[in-house]
Amino acid sequence: MTAVGTGEVSDARLLLLRHATARDARPGEQDADRPLTLGGVEQARAVGAWIARQHILPTLVLCSPARRTRETLAGLDLPSSVPVAFPPALYNAHDDALARELAAREDVMGPVLLIGHNPSIHSFALGLALRSADALAAEAAVRAYPPATLAVFSIPGDWSDIERSKAQLLAVF
């Protein structure tokens, strides 16, 4: 885990998670149907344990409908009371689609967990990091985004302003 931000956090938190390691597609298999490897299942459990230790309970999960993202979500072992949405736009999305999904949730208070795919999840995290107060440290922390990488940002204001927000990168796991 890399801690980047300092100071008190009173803003909303955004957790950006790339799905855990999935196996390669088999002949005739759709990309969206690829499951996690056994190692990927363990990665998801480790991320879930870290989230629990940080006492960050999402008030909403936005998850790509692909099998590997759903299995990553299952491995996190979040309480069943946490609302989950599977917007089709999160699969094969560009980072602007991720921002639109968040902006549409302007009434949501509290932490939001977004589970998606590269390159969009990495591009979105990098864009937020580059707008942070300590952009160099933040950019270095999210330079690579391998499977099961989780970046936690503090977002000032509401979700409707996510594309222009001065996010603060708090941690990378």
mmCIF file of C-alpha atoms in Angstrom:
data_model
loop_
_atom_site.group_PDB
_atom_site.id
_atom_site.type_symbol
_atom_site.label_atom_id
_atom_site.label_comp_id
_atom_site.label_asym_id
_atom_site.label_seq_id
_atom_site.Cartn_x
_atom_site.Cartn_y
_atom_site.Cartn_z
ATOM 1 C CA MET A 1 0.000 0.000 0.000
ATOM 2 C CA THR A 2 1.183 3.484 -0.820
ATOM 3 C CA ALA A 3 -0.079 6.385 1.269
ATOM 4 C CA VAL A 4 0.044 9.685 -0.587
ATOM 5 C CA GLY A 5 -2.377 12.238 0.838
ATOM 6 C CA THR A 6 -2.025 13.978 4.152
ATOM 7 C CA GLY A 7 -4.402 15.861 6.391
ATOM 8 C CA GLU A 8 -7.996 15.381 7.375
ATOM 9 C CA VAL A 9 -10.488 14.119 4.853
ATOM 10 C CA SER A 10 -14.049 15.410 4.938
ATOM 11 C CA ASP A 11 -14.890 15.000 1.258
ATOM 12 C CA ALA A 12 -16.448 12.043 -0.504
ATOM 13 C CA ARG A 13 -14.201 9.111 -1.243
ATOM 14 C CA LEU A 14 -13.855 7.377 -4.574
ATOM 15 C CA LEU A 15 -12.363 3.908 -4.735
ATOM 16 C CA LEU A 16 -11.185 2.912 -8.221
ATOM 17 C CA LEU A 17 -10.546 -0.821 -8.508
ATOM 18 C CA ARG A 18 -9.257 -2.678 -11.524
ATOM 19 C CA HIS A 19 -10.645 -6.218 -11.586
ATOM 20 C CA ALA A 20 -8.399 -8.978 -10.274
ATOM 21 C CA THR A 21 -6.417 -11.279 -12.572
ATOM 22 C CA ALA A 22 -8.610 -13.111 -15.076
ATOM 23 C CA ARG A 23 -7.670 -16.034 -17.256
ATOM 24 C CA ASP A 24 -7.129 -15.585 -20.973
ATOM 25 C CA ALA A 25 -10.125 -16.101 -23.229
ATOM 26 C CA ARG A 26 -10.565 -19.578 -24.620
ATOM 27 C CA PRO A 27 -11.421 -20.114 -28.291
ATOM 28 C CA GLY A 28 -14.979 -18.980 -28.903
ATOM 29 C CA GLU A 29 -15.320 -17.422 -25.453
ATOM 30 C CA GLN A 30 -16.530 -13.843 -25.173
ATOM 31 C CA ASP A 31 -14.191 -11.434 -23.395
ATOM 32 C CA ALA A 32 -16.949 -10.460 -20.960
ATOM 33 C CA ASP A 33 -17.251 -14.103 -19.853
ATOM 34 C CA ARG A 34 -13.651 -14.569 -18.660
ATOM 35 C CA PRO A 35 -13.487 -15.662 -14.990
ATOM 36 C CA LEU A 36 -10.859 -14.834 -12.397
ATOM 37 C CA THR A 37 -7.923 -17.154 -11.896
ATOM 38 C CA LEU A 38 -7.424 -18.703 -8.457
ATOM 39 C CA GLY A 39 -4.773 -16.043 -7.888
ATOM 40 C CA GLY A 40 -7.297 -13.405 -8.927
ATOM 41 C CA VAL A 41 -9.783 -14.677 -6.348
ATOM 42 C CA GLU A 42 -7.079 -14.314 -3.681
ATOM 43 C CA GLN A 43 -6.257 -10.802 -4.938
ATOM 44 C CA ALA A 44 -9.903 -9.775 -4.586
ATOM 45 C CA ARG A 45 -10.026 -11.163 -1.044
ATOM 46 C CA ALA A 46 -6.867 -9.222 -0.143
ATOM 47 C CA VAL A 47 -8.373 -5.985 -1.468
ATOM 48 C CA GLY A 48 -11.570 -6.644 0.483
ATOM 49 C CA ALA A 49 -9.589 -7.244 3.666
ATOM 50 C CA TRP A 50 -7.680 -3.980 3.133
ATOM 51 C CA ILE A 51 -10.919 -2.039 2.584
ATOM 52 C CA ALA A 52 -12.313 -3.527 5.808
ATOM 53 C CA ARG A 53 -9.158 -2.627 7.776
ATOM 54 C CA GLN A 54 -9.461 0.957 6.526
ATOM 55 C CA HIS A 55 -13.106 1.075 7.675
ATOM 56 C CA ILE A 56 -14.228 2.264 4.246
ATOM 57 C CA LEU A 57 -17.716 0.925 3.614
ATOM 58 C CA PRO A 58 -18.961 1.979 0.179
ATOM 59 C CA THR A 59 -22.427 3.491 0.068
ATOM 60 C CA LEU A 60 -22.637 2.410 -3.581
ATOM 61 C CA VAL A 61 -20.748 0.045 -5.869
ATOM 62 C CA LEU A 62 -20.672 0.666 -9.615
ATOM 63 C CA CYS A 63 -19.400 -2.505 -11.272
ATOM 64 C CA SER A 64 -18.869 -3.439 -14.897
ATOM 65 C CA PRO A 65 -21.215 -6.289 -15.838
ATOM 66 C CA ALA A 66 -18.314 -8.495 -17.041
ATOM 67 C CA ARG A 67 -17.855 -11.790 -15.197
ATOM 68 C CA ARG A 68 -14.351 -10.929 -13.927
ATOM 69 C CA THR A 69 -15.521 -7.666 -12.345
ATOM 70 C CA ARG A 70 -18.515 -9.379 -10.745
ATOM 71 C CA GLU A 71 -16.221 -12.075 -9.353
ATOM 72 C CA THR A 72 -13.850 -9.392 -8.076
ATOM 73 C CA LEU A 73 -16.795 -7.748 -6.312
ATOM 74 C CA ALA A 74 -17.824 -11.084 -4.782
ATOM 75 C CA GLY A 75 -14.286 -11.608 -3.476
ATOM 76 C CA LEU A 76 -14.383 -8.290 -1.624
ATOM 77 C CA ASP A 77 -17.011 -9.773 0.705
ATOM 78 C CA LEU A 78 -18.850 -6.486 1.231
ATOM 79 C CA PRO A 79 -22.042 -6.521 3.309
ATOM 80 C CA SER A 80 -25.118 -7.448 1.278
ATOM 81 C CA SER A 81 -26.710 -4.155 2.363
ATOM 82 C CA VAL A 82 -24.349 -2.174 0.074
ATOM 83 C CA PRO A 83 -26.249 -1.197 -3.100
ATOM 84 C CA VAL A 84 -24.657 -2.425 -6.334
ATOM 85 C CA ALA A 85 -25.325 -1.277 -9.903
ATOM 86 C CA PHE A 86 -23.974 -2.880 -13.078
ATOM 87 C CA PRO A 87 -24.078 -0.102 -15.686
ATOM 88 C CA PRO A 88 -23.371 -1.583 -19.146
ATOM 89 C CA ALA A 89 -21.405 1.589 -19.963
ATOM 90 C CA LEU A 90 -18.625 0.465 -17.596
ATOM 91 C CA TYR A 91 -17.634 -2.429 -19.859
ATOM 92 C CA ASN A 92 -15.180 -1.319 -22.575
ATOM 93 C CA ALA A 93 -15.679 2.258 -21.412
ATOM 94 C CA HIS A 94 -13.475 5.280 -21.901
ATOM 95 C CA ASP A 95 -12.557 7.248 -18.795
ATOM 96 C CA ASP A 96 -15.121 9.930 -19.692
ATOM 97 C CA ALA A 97 -17.852 7.280 -19.424
ATOM 98 C CA LEU A 98 -16.675 6.514 -15.886
ATOM 99 C CA ALA A 99 -16.933 10.209 -15.030
ATOM 100 C CA ARG A 100 -20.461 10.364 -16.493
ATOM 101 C CA GLU A 101 -21.563 7.354 -14.424
ATOM 102 C CA LEU A 102 -20.320 9.065 -11.270
ATOM 103 C CA ALA A 103 -21.765 12.452 -12.224
ATOM 104 C CA ALA A 104 -25.178 10.828 -12.616
ATOM 105 C CA ARG A 105 -24.966 9.800 -8.943
ATOM 106 C CA GLU A 106 -24.760 13.344 -7.539
ATOM 107 C CA ASP A 107 -27.301 12.451 -4.832
ATOM 108 C CA VAL A 108 -25.077 9.661 -3.433
ATOM 109 C CA MET A 109 -23.304 10.565 -0.216
ATOM 110 C CA GLY A 110 -20.310 8.665 1.087
ATOM 111 C CA PRO A 111 -17.723 6.409 -0.512
ATOM 112 C CA VAL A 112 -18.335 5.023 -3.993
ATOM 113 C CA LEU A 113 -16.482 1.951 -5.255
ATOM 114 C CA LEU A 114 -16.084 1.689 -9.026
ATOM 115 C CA ILE A 115 -14.861 -1.663 -10.389
ATOM 116 C CA GLY A 116 -13.734 -1.648 -13.992
ATOM 117 C CA HIS A 117 -11.141 -2.447 -16.605
ATOM 118 C CA ASN A 118 -7.952 -1.103 -18.065
ATOM 119 C CA PRO A 119 -7.223 1.093 -19.853
ATOM 120 C CA SER A 120 -10.162 3.235 -18.659
ATOM 121 C CA ILE A 121 -9.800 2.706 -14.902
ATOM 122 C CA HIS A 122 -6.079 3.517 -15.059
ATOM 123 C CA SER A 123 -6.629 6.528 -17.306
ATOM 124 C CA PHE A 124 -9.335 7.865 -14.992
ATOM 125 C CA ALA A 125 -7.156 7.385 -11.882
ATOM 126 C CA LEU A 126 -4.216 9.047 -13.600
ATOM 127 C CA GLY A 127 -6.373 12.004 -14.676
ATOM 128 C CA LEU A 128 -7.589 12.520 -11.114
ATOM 129 C CA ALA A 129 -4.054 12.151 -9.754
ATOM 130 C CA LEU A 130 -2.648 14.741 -12.140
ATOM 131 C CA ARG A 131 -5.195 17.296 -10.892
ATOM 132 C CA SER A 132 -4.286 16.711 -7.247
ATOM 133 C CA ALA A 133 -2.311 19.107 -5.072
ATOM 134 C CA ASP A 134 0.765 16.868 -5.129
ATOM 135 C CA ALA A 135 0.429 15.762 -8.737
ATOM 136 C CA LEU A 136 3.950 14.351 -9.057
ATOM 137 C CA ALA A 137 3.627 12.026 -6.069
ATOM 138 C CA ALA A 138 0.110 11.056 -7.056
ATOM 139 C CA GLU A 139 1.089 10.358 -10.661
ATOM 140 C CA ALA A 140 4.008 8.213 -9.515
ATOM 141 C CA ALA A 141 1.699 6.207 -7.250
ATOM 142 C CA VAL A 142 -0.703 5.320 -10.075
ATOM 143 C CA ARG A 143 1.832 5.074 -12.916
ATOM 144 C CA ALA A 144 1.130 1.338 -13.222
ATOM 145 C CA TYR A 145 -2.277 -0.216 -12.619
ATOM 146 C CA PRO A 146 -1.972 -4.014 -12.578
ATOM 147 C CA PRO A 147 -4.953 -6.258 -11.815
ATOM 148 C CA ALA A 148 -6.519 -5.714 -8.369
ATOM 149 C CA THR A 149 -5.033 -2.238 -7.976
ATOM 150 C CA LEU A 150 -7.189 0.021 -5.816
ATOM 151 C CA ALA A 151 -6.732 3.794 -5.668
ATOM 152 C CA VAL A 152 -8.590 5.805 -3.034
ATOM 153 C CA PHE A 153 -9.296 9.468 -3.731
ATOM 154 C CA SER A 154 -10.880 12.249 -1.709
ATOM 155 C CA ILE A 155 -13.273 14.187 -3.945
ATOM 156 C CA PRO A 156 -14.370 17.713 -2.973
ATOM 157 C CA GLY A 157 -17.953 18.675 -3.740
ATOM 158 C CA ASP A 158 -20.432 16.261 -5.231
ATOM 159 C CA TRP A 159 -20.079 13.666 -7.962
ATOM 160 C CA SER A 160 -21.547 15.958 -10.631
ATOM 161 C CA ASP A 161 -18.278 17.909 -10.706
ATOM 162 C CA ILE A 162 -15.953 14.888 -10.865
ATOM 163 C CA GLU A 163 -14.354 15.821 -14.198
ATOM 164 C CA ARG A 164 -13.110 19.156 -12.833
ATOM 165 C CA SER A 165 -12.510 18.214 -9.215
ATOM 166 C CA LYS A 166 -9.196 18.667 -7.443
ATOM 167 C CA ALA A 167 -9.084 15.121 -6.145
ATOM 168 C CA GLN A 168 -6.563 14.075 -3.540
ATOM 169 C CA LEU A 169 -5.020 10.626 -3.841
ATOM 170 C CA LEU A 170 -5.144 9.100 -0.355
ATOM 171 C CA ALA A 171 -3.818 5.586 -0.913
ATOM 172 C CA VAL A 172 -3.010 2.915 -3.472
ATOM 173 C CA PHE A 173 -3.283 -0.775 -2.645
#
